[in-house]
Amino acid sequence: MSGEGQCIVVGCGGAGCNTVARLRSISDMPALTINADSVSGCDIVMAPEDVRGCRGDADLGWALASDFVDEISRRIADFPAVVVTAGLGGGTGTGAAPIVAECAASNGSRVVAAVSVPMGFEASRRRKALSALPRISETADRTVVLDIGMIPDMDSLLRADEAVRAADELLCESIMRISDIMHGPLLSTMPDRFYTMAFGEDRDPAKAAIKALSAPMCSADQAGRTVVHVDRQLQDDERADMVEAICGRTNHYPEVFCGRGRGETAGVMLFIPILAHEVF
């Protein structure tokens, strides 16, 4: 797998593999999947034929991934940027994601972890997920967190399974945009350690940005420095209006990245620093 100048996304565990499967269906971004389920059809199977996952045991997930460090490192070695994605709170993703981040960092790659945490009613899984975040952030340069419990705030009629699906779509979208941002100076562009994402869509990019600011996917620091990724090119006046709208809410001049699309509607994703003391 050759990755000169590219970013690879590595999905860990069931949720991470689902995100990568969705990503592969809409993008040609290089990807790798890692799981402990022998029938999952993933790229690296960390278990014998008779094993079906880690059954929520993150320590087992960590131990299995540790046995595959050489293979993981080899498969991602040619990529200067790595996005590690997982749904935290279970066994395989929670245990394996920090190992993958360590492998990428040891290779000298920039590393962003894009992870989700369960809803509040999944109390034990949520506690496990939140306790895993500091471990991942020890190695990842930046960590982007999506709290699935925030999804119903966008649409109160969603069932739990629909919220999980919506979260997966949003996480997939964020990964593609993160990969664009990682082509530049990541650490100065995103100076904070933890971020969440927010998405808005409108013909007017300024209105899309305001919609996004009202619906962050974790407890966000609205006064923090926001990074903006728009999925299409902007006219000078559109950019100016959008920046002014964001500055009016955050008192900070945002960093703006534009995709290559040319549609009438602008999909605006914001990456906003997290109020870590309210989350962890």
XYZ file of C-alpha atoms in Angstrom:
280
model
C 0.000 0.000 0.000
C 1.732 3.148 -1.238
C 0.814 6.380 0.485
C 3.321 9.021 -0.472
C 1.769 12.387 0.377
C -1.547 10.809 1.404
C -3.611 10.275 4.525
C -4.881 6.842 5.551
C -7.825 6.174 7.859
C -7.649 3.162 10.169
C -10.930 1.822 11.552
C -10.665 -0.081 14.843
C -13.383 -2.394 16.154
C -16.916 -2.820 14.894
C -17.905 0.855 14.810
C -14.582 1.936 13.308
C -14.877 -0.716 10.600
C -18.431 0.436 9.829
C -17.202 4.006 9.426
C -14.462 2.881 7.045
C -16.953 0.792 5.043
C -19.102 3.891 4.579
C -16.023 5.926 3.681
C -14.935 3.382 1.071
C -18.371 3.583 -0.559
C -18.077 7.329 -1.194
C -14.342 8.010 -1.356
C -11.100 6.537 -2.669
C -9.248 7.580 0.484
C -6.761 4.860 1.568
C -8.135 2.851 4.475
C -7.382 -0.091 6.748
C -9.699 -2.011 9.084
C -8.748 -3.878 12.258
C -11.074 -6.076 14.295
C -11.128 -9.058 16.634
C -14.109 -10.684 14.939
C -13.000 -13.552 12.700
C -16.045 -13.199 10.417
C -15.921 -9.412 10.058
C -14.065 -9.454 6.734
C -11.675 -6.745 7.904
C -8.102 -6.256 6.695
C -6.374 -7.313 9.920
C -8.140 -9.975 11.994
C -6.631 -10.033 15.485
C -8.239 -13.277 16.612
C -8.420 -17.019 15.878
C -11.265 -18.396 13.796
C -13.437 -19.218 16.805
C -13.265 -15.759 18.415
C -16.069 -13.226 17.905
C -14.823 -9.918 19.267
C -13.519 -8.820 22.665
C -16.951 -8.811 24.354
C -16.435 -5.344 25.763
C -13.005 -6.093 27.254
C -10.784 -3.141 26.298
C -7.760 -4.727 27.978
C -8.152 -7.732 25.689
C -8.463 -5.414 22.690
C -5.256 -3.685 23.735
C -3.434 -7.006 24.207
C -4.537 -8.368 20.828
C -3.525 -5.163 19.043
C -0.163 -5.231 20.815
C 0.527 -8.593 19.165
C -0.038 -7.002 15.740
C 2.124 -3.900 16.188
C 4.595 -4.939 13.488
C 1.898 -5.593 10.897
C -0.035 -2.422 11.734
C 3.132 -0.328 11.547
C 4.082 -1.883 8.216
C 0.648 -1.313 6.666
C 0.620 2.409 7.520
C 4.344 3.155 7.264
C 4.212 5.007 3.925
C 1.543 7.481 4.989
C 2.594 10.844 6.459
C -0.854 11.368 8.006
C -3.082 8.863 9.808
C -6.654 9.198 11.084
C -7.589 6.564 13.671
C -11.330 6.082 14.093
C -13.265 4.002 16.608
C -16.442 3.911 18.609
C -15.243 4.011 22.198
C -16.893 2.153 25.047
C -16.553 -1.409 23.779
C -13.584 -3.753 23.692
C -11.742 -3.853 20.378
C -11.951 -0.213 19.307
C -11.292 1.137 22.790
C -8.284 -1.121 23.252
C -6.822 -1.059 19.748
C -7.127 2.647 18.852
C -4.320 3.786 21.211
C -2.034 1.055 19.823
C -2.672 2.177 16.240
C -2.004 5.795 17.224
C 1.277 4.713 18.835
C 2.284 2.811 15.685
C 1.576 5.854 13.515
C 3.458 8.200 15.824
C 6.427 5.817 15.925
C 6.485 5.929 12.123
C 6.753 9.715 12.303
C 3.234 10.330 10.969
C 0.840 13.034 12.077
C -2.031 11.399 13.951
C -5.623 12.507 14.494
C -8.061 10.299 16.407
C -11.703 10.715 15.320
C -13.844 8.870 17.857
C -17.404 8.626 19.127
C -18.713 8.101 22.662
C -22.043 6.398 23.489
C -25.288 7.971 24.620
C -25.911 8.743 28.268
C -28.265 5.803 28.870
C -25.352 3.454 28.070
C -23.811 4.503 31.355
C -21.064 1.905 31.775
C -19.997 2.057 28.122
C -19.955 5.844 28.249
C -17.774 5.863 31.371
C -15.385 3.449 29.689
C -15.288 5.626 26.563
C -14.560 8.843 28.446
C -11.844 7.181 30.509
C -10.199 5.975 27.278
C -9.899 9.440 25.727
C -6.846 10.593 27.723
C -4.986 7.425 26.740
C -5.609 8.012 23.048
C -4.658 11.679 23.307
C -1.287 10.777 24.818
C -0.162 9.660 21.353
C -2.551 11.289 18.878
C -1.596 14.836 17.945
C -5.260 15.846 18.007
C -8.443 14.083 19.092
C -11.856 14.867 17.573
C -14.803 13.662 19.661
C -18.399 13.040 18.609
C -20.856 12.509 21.461
C -23.678 10.409 20.016
C -25.895 11.701 22.815
C -25.852 15.129 21.144
C -27.384 13.827 17.896
C -31.004 13.886 19.182
C -30.555 17.611 19.854
C -30.435 17.994 16.061
C -33.581 15.885 15.525
C -35.586 14.844 18.582
C -37.585 12.298 16.544
C -34.592 10.069 15.825
C -34.569 6.588 17.346
C -31.375 5.404 19.038
C -30.317 3.287 16.035
C -30.969 6.223 13.703
C -28.866 8.481 15.925
C -25.991 6.000 15.740
C -26.302 5.906 11.942
C -26.376 9.706 11.761
C -23.308 9.865 13.993
C -21.494 7.444 11.695
C -22.308 9.602 8.668
C -21.091 12.718 10.460
C -17.900 11.005 11.622
C -17.224 9.800 8.083
C -17.733 13.318 6.725
C -15.426 14.766 9.364
C -12.662 12.280 8.509
C -12.637 13.335 4.858
C -12.336 16.968 5.878
C -9.684 16.244 8.504
C -7.617 14.548 5.811
C -7.708 17.789 3.800
C -6.618 19.821 6.814
C -3.775 17.395 7.545
C -2.122 18.295 4.253
C -1.217 21.614 5.918
C 0.449 22.532 9.223
C -1.843 20.581 11.556
C -0.474 21.670 14.925
C -0.660 25.399 14.227
C -4.003 25.118 12.429
C -5.564 23.176 15.322
C -3.651 24.348 18.415
C -5.890 22.629 20.994
C -5.616 18.938 21.879
C -9.344 18.119 21.790
C -11.997 19.186 19.280
C -15.531 18.339 18.352
C -17.283 18.866 15.055
C -20.432 20.702 13.999
C -22.146 20.732 10.629
C -24.487 23.114 8.851
C -25.770 23.357 5.296
C -27.269 26.291 3.413
C -26.955 28.149 0.126
C -25.450 30.956 2.211
C -22.181 29.762 3.839
C -22.577 32.293 6.667
C -25.989 30.863 7.573
C -24.576 27.331 7.333
C -21.814 28.289 9.768
C -24.310 29.771 12.243
C -26.388 26.580 12.056
C -23.262 24.555 12.781
C -22.267 26.720 15.741
C -25.652 26.029 17.330
C -25.214 22.243 17.157
C -21.750 21.093 18.314
C -21.306 17.359 18.843
C -19.740 17.726 22.299
C -19.437 20.412 24.988
C -17.678 23.064 22.942
C -15.712 26.178 23.808
C -17.497 28.702 21.594
C -14.772 31.224 22.424
C -12.058 28.899 21.124
C -10.341 29.140 17.765
C -12.588 27.442 15.218
C -11.354 25.657 12.105
C -13.780 25.781 9.167
C -13.970 23.396 6.230
C -16.381 24.268 3.412
C -17.068 21.615 0.788
C -16.994 24.056 -2.138
C -15.132 27.094 -3.348
C -16.241 30.445 -1.909
C -16.558 33.816 -3.541
C -14.662 36.583 -1.762
C -17.862 38.126 -0.401
C -19.141 34.733 0.801
C -15.913 34.078 2.653
C -15.949 37.538 4.227
C -19.574 37.185 5.377
C -18.944 33.720 6.823
C -15.815 34.812 8.688
C -17.655 37.842 10.077
C -20.534 35.628 11.265
C -18.160 33.258 13.053
C -16.109 36.089 14.554
C -19.300 37.627 15.888
C -20.017 34.436 17.838
C -16.497 33.415 18.905
C -14.431 36.626 18.893
C -11.771 34.690 16.972
C -10.786 34.787 13.307
C -11.307 31.233 12.021
C -8.970 29.197 9.861
C -10.845 28.459 6.617
C -10.331 25.549 4.210
C -12.307 25.130 0.998
C -12.983 21.952 -0.948
C -13.149 21.670 -4.706
C -16.923 21.400 -5.061
C -18.917 23.954 -7.012
C -22.525 23.249 -5.999
C -24.973 25.926 -4.935
C -25.363 24.597 -1.385
C -22.456 24.948 1.034
C -21.779 22.185 3.542
C -19.839 23.826 6.370
C -18.086 21.746 9.009
C -16.575 23.409 12.042
C -13.946 21.920 14.306
C -14.369 23.585 17.702
C -12.205 23.149 20.822
C -13.803 21.068 23.559
C -14.390 22.202 27.118
C -12.378 19.229 28.352
C -13.161 19.761 32.037
C -16.863 19.291 31.255
C -16.287 16.063 29.347
C -13.573 14.068 31.099
